[in-house]
mmCIF file of C-alpha atoms in Angstrom:
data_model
loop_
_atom_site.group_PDB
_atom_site.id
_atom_site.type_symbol
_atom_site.label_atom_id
_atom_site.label_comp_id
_atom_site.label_asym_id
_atom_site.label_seq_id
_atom_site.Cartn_x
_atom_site.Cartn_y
_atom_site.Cartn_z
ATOM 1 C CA UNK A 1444 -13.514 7.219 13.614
ATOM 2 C CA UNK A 1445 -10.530 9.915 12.590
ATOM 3 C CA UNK A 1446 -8.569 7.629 9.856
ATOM 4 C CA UNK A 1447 -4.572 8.219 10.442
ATOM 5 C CA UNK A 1448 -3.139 11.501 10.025
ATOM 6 C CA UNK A 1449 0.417 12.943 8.360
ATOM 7 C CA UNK A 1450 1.828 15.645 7.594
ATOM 8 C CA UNK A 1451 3.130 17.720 5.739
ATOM 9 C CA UNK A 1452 1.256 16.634 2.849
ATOM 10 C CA UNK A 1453 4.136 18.164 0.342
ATOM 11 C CA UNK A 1454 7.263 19.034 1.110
ATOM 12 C CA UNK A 1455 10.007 20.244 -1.170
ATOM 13 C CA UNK A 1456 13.626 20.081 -0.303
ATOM 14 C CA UNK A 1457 17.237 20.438 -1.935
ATOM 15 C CA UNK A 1458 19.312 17.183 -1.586
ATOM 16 C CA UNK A 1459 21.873 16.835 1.493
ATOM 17 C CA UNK A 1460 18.964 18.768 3.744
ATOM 18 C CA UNK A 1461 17.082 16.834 6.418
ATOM 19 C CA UNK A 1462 13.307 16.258 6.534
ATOM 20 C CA UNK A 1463 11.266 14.961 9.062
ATOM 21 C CA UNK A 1464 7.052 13.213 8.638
ATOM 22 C CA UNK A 1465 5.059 13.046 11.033
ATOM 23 C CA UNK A 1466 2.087 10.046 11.579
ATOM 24 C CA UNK A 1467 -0.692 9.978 14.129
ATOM 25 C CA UNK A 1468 -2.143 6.227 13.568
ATOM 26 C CA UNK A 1469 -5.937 5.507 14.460
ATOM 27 C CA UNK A 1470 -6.815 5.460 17.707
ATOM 28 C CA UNK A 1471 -5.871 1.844 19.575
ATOM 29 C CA UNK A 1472 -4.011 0.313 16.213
ATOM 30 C CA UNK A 1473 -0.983 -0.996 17.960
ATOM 31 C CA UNK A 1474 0.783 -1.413 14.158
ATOM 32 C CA UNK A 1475 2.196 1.083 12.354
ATOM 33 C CA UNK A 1476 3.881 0.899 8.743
ATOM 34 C CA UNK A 1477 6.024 3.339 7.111
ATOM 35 C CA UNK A 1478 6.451 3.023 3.246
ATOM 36 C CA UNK A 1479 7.593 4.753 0.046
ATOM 37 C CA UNK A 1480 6.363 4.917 -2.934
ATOM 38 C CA UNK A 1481 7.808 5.635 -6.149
ATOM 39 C CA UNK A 1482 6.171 7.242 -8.866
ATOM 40 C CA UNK A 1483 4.984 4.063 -10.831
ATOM 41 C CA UNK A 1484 5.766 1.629 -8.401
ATOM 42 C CA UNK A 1485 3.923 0.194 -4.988
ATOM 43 C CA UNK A 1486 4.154 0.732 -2.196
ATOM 44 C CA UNK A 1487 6.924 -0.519 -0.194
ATOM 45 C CA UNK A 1488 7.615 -1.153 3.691
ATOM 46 C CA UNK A 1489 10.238 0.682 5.172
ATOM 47 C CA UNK A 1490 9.601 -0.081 8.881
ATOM 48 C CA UNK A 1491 7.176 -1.351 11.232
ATOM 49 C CA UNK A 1492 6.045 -1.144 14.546
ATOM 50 C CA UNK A 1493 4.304 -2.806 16.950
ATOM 51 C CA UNK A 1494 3.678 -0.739 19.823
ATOM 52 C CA UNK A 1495 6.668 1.201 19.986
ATOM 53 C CA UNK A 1496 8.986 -1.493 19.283
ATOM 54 C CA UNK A 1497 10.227 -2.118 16.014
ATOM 55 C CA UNK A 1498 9.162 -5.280 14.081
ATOM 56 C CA UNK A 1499 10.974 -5.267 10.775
ATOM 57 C CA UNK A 1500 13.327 -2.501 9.670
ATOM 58 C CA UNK A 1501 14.952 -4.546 6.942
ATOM 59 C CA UNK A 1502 14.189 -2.081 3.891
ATOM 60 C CA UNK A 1503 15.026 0.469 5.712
ATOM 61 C CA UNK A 1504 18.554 2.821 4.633
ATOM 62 C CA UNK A 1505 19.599 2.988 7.604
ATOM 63 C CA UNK A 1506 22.474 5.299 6.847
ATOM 64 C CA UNK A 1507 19.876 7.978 5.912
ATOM 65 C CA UNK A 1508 16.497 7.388 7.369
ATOM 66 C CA UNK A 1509 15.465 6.854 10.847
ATOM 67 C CA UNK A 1510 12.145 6.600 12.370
ATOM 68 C CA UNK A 1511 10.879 6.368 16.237
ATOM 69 C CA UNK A 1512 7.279 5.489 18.004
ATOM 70 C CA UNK A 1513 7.619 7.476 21.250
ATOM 71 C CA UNK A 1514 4.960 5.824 23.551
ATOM 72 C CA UNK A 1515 3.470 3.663 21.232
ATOM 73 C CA UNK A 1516 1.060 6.187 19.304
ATOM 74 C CA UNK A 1517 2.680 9.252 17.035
ATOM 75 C CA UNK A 1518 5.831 8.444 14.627
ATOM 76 C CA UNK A 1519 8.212 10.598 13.017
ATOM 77 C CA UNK A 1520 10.302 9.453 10.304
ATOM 78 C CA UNK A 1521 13.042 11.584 9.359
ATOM 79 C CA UNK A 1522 15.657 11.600 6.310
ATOM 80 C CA UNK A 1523 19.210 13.199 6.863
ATOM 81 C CA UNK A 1524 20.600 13.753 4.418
ATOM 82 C CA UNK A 1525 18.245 13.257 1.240
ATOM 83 C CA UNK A 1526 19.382 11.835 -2.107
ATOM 84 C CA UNK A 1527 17.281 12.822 -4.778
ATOM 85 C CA UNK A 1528 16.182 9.260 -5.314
ATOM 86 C CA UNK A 1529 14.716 9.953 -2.460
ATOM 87 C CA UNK A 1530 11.585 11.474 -4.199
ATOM 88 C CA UNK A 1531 8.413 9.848 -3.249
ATOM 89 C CA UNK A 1532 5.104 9.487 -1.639
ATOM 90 C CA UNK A 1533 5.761 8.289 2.156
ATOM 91 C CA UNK A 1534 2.951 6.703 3.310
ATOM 92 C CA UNK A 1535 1.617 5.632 6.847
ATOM 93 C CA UNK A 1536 -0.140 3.264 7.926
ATOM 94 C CA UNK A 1537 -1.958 1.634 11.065
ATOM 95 C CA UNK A 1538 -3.433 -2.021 11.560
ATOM 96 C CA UNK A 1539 -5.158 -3.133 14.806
ATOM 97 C CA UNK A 1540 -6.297 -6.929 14.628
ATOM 98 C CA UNK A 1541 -7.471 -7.477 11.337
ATOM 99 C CA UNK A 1542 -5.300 -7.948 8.061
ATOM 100 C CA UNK A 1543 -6.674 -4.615 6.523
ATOM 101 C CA UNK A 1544 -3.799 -1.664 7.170
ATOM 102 C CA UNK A 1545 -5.639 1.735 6.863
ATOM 103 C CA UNK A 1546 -3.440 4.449 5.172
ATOM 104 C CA UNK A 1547 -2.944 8.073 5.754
ATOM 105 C CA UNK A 1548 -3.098 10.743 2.497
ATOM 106 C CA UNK A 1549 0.704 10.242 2.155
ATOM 107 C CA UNK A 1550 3.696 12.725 2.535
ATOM 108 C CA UNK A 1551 4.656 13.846 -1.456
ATOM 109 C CA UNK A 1552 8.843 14.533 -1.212
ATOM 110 C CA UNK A 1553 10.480 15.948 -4.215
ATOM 111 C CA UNK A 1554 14.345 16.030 -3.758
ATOM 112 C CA UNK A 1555 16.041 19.202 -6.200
ATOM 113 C CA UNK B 145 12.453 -10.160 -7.895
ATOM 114 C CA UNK B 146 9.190 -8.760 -7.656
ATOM 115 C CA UNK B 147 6.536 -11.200 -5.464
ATOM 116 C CA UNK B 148 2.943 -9.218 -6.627
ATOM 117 C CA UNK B 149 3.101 -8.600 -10.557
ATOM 118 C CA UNK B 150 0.253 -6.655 -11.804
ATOM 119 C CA UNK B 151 1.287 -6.815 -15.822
ATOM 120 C CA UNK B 152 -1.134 -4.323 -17.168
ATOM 121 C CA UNK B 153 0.180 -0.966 -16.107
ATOM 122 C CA UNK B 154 -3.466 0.423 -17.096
ATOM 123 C CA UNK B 155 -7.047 -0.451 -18.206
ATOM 124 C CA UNK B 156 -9.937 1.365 -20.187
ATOM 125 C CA UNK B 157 -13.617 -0.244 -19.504
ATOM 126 C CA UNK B 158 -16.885 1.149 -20.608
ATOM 127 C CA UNK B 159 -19.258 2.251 -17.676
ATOM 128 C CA UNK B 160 -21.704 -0.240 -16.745
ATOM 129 C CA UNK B 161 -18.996 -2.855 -18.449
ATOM 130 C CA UNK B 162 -17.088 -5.404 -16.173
ATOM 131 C CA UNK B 163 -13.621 -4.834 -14.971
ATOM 132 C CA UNK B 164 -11.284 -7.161 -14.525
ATOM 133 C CA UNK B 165 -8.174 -6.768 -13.013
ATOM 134 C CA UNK B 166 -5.199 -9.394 -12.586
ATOM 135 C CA UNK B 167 -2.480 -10.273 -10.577
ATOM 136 C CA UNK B 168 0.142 -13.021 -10.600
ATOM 137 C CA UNK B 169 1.987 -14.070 -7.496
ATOM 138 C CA UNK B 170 5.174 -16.032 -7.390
ATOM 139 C CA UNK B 171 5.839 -17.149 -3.295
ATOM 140 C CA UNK B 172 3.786 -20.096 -2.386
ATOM 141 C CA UNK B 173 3.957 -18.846 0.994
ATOM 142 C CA UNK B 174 1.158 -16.028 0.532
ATOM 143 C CA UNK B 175 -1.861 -16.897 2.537
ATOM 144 C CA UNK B 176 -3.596 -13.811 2.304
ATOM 145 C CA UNK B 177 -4.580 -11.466 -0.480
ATOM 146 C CA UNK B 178 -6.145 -7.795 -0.593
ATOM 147 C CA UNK B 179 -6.778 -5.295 -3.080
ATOM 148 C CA UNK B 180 -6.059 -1.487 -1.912
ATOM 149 C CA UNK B 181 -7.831 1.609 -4.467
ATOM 150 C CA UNK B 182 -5.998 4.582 -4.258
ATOM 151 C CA UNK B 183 -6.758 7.654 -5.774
ATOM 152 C CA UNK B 184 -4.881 10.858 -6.572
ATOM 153 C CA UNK B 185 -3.063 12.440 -3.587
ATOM 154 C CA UNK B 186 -4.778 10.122 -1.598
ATOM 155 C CA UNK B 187 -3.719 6.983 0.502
ATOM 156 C CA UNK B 188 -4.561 3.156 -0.565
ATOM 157 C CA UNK B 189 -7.803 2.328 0.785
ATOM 158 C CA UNK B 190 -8.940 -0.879 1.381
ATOM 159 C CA UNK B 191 -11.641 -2.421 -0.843
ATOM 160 C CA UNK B 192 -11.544 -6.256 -0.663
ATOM 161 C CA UNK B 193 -9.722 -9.167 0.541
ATOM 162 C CA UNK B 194 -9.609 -13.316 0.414
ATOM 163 C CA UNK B 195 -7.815 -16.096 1.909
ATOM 164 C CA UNK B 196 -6.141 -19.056 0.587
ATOM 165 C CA UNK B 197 -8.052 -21.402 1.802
ATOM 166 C CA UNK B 198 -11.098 -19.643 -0.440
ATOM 167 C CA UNK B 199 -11.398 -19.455 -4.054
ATOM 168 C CA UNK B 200 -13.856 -16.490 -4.201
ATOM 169 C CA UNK B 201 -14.973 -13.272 -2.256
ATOM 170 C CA UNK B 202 -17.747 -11.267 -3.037
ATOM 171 C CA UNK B 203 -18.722 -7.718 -1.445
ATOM 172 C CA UNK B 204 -21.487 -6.073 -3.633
ATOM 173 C CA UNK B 205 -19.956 -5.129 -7.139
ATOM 174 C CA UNK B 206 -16.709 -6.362 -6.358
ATOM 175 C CA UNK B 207 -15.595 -9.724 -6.329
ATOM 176 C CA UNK B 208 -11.755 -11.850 -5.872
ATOM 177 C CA UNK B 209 -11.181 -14.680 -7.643
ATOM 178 C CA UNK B 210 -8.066 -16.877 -6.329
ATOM 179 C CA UNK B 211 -6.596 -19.609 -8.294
ATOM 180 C CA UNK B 212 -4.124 -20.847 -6.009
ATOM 181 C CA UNK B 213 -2.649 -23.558 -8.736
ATOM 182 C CA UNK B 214 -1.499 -20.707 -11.049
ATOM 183 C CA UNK B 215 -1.098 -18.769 -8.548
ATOM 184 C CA UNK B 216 -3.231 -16.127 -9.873
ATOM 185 C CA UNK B 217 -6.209 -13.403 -8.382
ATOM 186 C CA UNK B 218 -8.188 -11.238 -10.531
ATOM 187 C CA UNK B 219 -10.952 -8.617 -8.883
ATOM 188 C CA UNK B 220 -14.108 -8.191 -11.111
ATOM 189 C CA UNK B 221 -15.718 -5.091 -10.607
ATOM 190 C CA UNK B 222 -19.797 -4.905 -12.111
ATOM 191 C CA UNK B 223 -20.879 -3.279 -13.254
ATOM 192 C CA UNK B 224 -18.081 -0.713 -13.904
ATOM 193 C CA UNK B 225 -19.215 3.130 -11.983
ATOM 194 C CA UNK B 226 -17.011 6.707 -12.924
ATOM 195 C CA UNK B 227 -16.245 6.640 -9.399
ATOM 196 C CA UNK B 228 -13.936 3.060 -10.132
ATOM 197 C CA UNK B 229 -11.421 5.289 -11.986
ATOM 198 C CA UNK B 230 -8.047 4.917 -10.058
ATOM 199 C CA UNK B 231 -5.130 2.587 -9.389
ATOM 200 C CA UNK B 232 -6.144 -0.939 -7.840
ATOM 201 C CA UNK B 233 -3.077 -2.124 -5.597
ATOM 202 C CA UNK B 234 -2.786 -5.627 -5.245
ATOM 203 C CA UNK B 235 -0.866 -6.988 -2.337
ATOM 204 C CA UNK B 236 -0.057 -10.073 -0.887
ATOM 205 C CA UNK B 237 0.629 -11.307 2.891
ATOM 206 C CA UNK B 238 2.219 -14.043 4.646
ATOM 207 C CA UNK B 239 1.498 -13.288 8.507
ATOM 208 C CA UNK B 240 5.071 -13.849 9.241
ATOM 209 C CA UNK B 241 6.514 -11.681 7.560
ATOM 210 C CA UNK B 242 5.380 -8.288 5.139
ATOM 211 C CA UNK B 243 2.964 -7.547 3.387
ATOM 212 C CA UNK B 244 3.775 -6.973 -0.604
ATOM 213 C CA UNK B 245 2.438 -4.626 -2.932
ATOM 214 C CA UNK B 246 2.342 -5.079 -6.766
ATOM 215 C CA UNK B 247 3.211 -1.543 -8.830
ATOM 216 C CA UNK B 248 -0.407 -1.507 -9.639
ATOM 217 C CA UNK B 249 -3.438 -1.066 -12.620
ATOM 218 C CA UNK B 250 -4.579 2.244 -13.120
ATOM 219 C CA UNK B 251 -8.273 1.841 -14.558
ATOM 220 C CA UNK B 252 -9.956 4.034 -16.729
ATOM 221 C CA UNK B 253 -14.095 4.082 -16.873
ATOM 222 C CA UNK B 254 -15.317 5.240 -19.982
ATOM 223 C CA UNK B 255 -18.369 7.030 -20.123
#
């Protein structure tokens, strides 16, 4: 079974640009979780999905960040513009019935 | 206000030694509790998980511990491997609403 998938793995960016990640979840998970992680901290949820509806967006900066499930499966989220507190690891993950969420490798931002 | 506290920011064990890692929890609420690994440019994995209505888990070398009165869950690894080097990620659940991640132990095995 192909765990979930993201890239870029490492992206580098000046602050006020845009950036976009990209998530393929496993096969059939109908859950998907974005989150970021700080350097020293854990991880934490920025939105989730169930199918492509979304479930809890409350951590979400909604002035900056936006993410989308088109048809349920793949999910972009995208930053516009970035703040360099915006540094992080963005991690995906997917969950089908069970309480374990499998994660992808993670998406390393570093704001300039 | 942070949920998940893991207080000790790192840990040193000698191989073949027994790790123990803690956690502290302060909503009542939790009724389910994992423990993720992660390791360098990698993504949390899962390693092992318990429910409140349990008091211990076991899966081969690991094991959870859950005192719900202190609200308190430790994972015992045995004996310690090189391979158990990395941050252990514990996180806590209530089903209605999201799941919450402590900042983490990193753990050191000493040859």
């Amino acid at each position: 079974e192909a765990g979930v998938a993201q890239s870029p793995r490492y992206k580098i960016i000046e602050k006020r640009q845009s950036v976009a990640f990209w998530c393929n979840p496993i096969s059939g998970h109908a859950t998907l979780y974005w989150y970021q992680q700080i350097l020293g901290q854990g991880p934490k949820l920025l939105i989730q999905f169930q199918n492509n509806g979304v479930v809890d967006d409350s951590q979400l900066p909604k002035d900056r960040f936006s993410a989308e499930r088109l048809k349920g499966v793949d999910s972009t989220l995208k930053i516009q513009p970035a703040k360099l507190e915006d540094s992080a690891v963005y991690l995906c993950a997917s969950r089908y019935a069970g309480d374990e969420q499998y994660f992808g490798p993670g998406t390393r931002l570093t704001v300039t | 206000d942070q949920q998940v506290k893991q207080n000790s920011p790192s840990l040193s064990v000698q191989e073949g030694r027994i790790s123990i890692l803690n956690c502290d929890y302060t909503n009542s609420m939790f009724d389910y509790f994992l423990w993720y690994k992660k390791y360098p440019a990698e993504g949390p994995t899962f390693l092992i998980s318990i429910s409140s209505i349990k008091d211990k888990n076991e899966d081969g070398r690991f094991t959870v511990f859950l005192n719900k009165s202190a609200k308190h869950l430790s994972l015992h690894i045995v004996p310690s491997q090189p391979g158990d080097s990395a941050v252990y990620f514990c996180a806590a659940w209530n089903r209605d609403d999201k799941i919450i991640f402590g900042k983490g132990t990193r753990l050191h095995i000493l040859p």
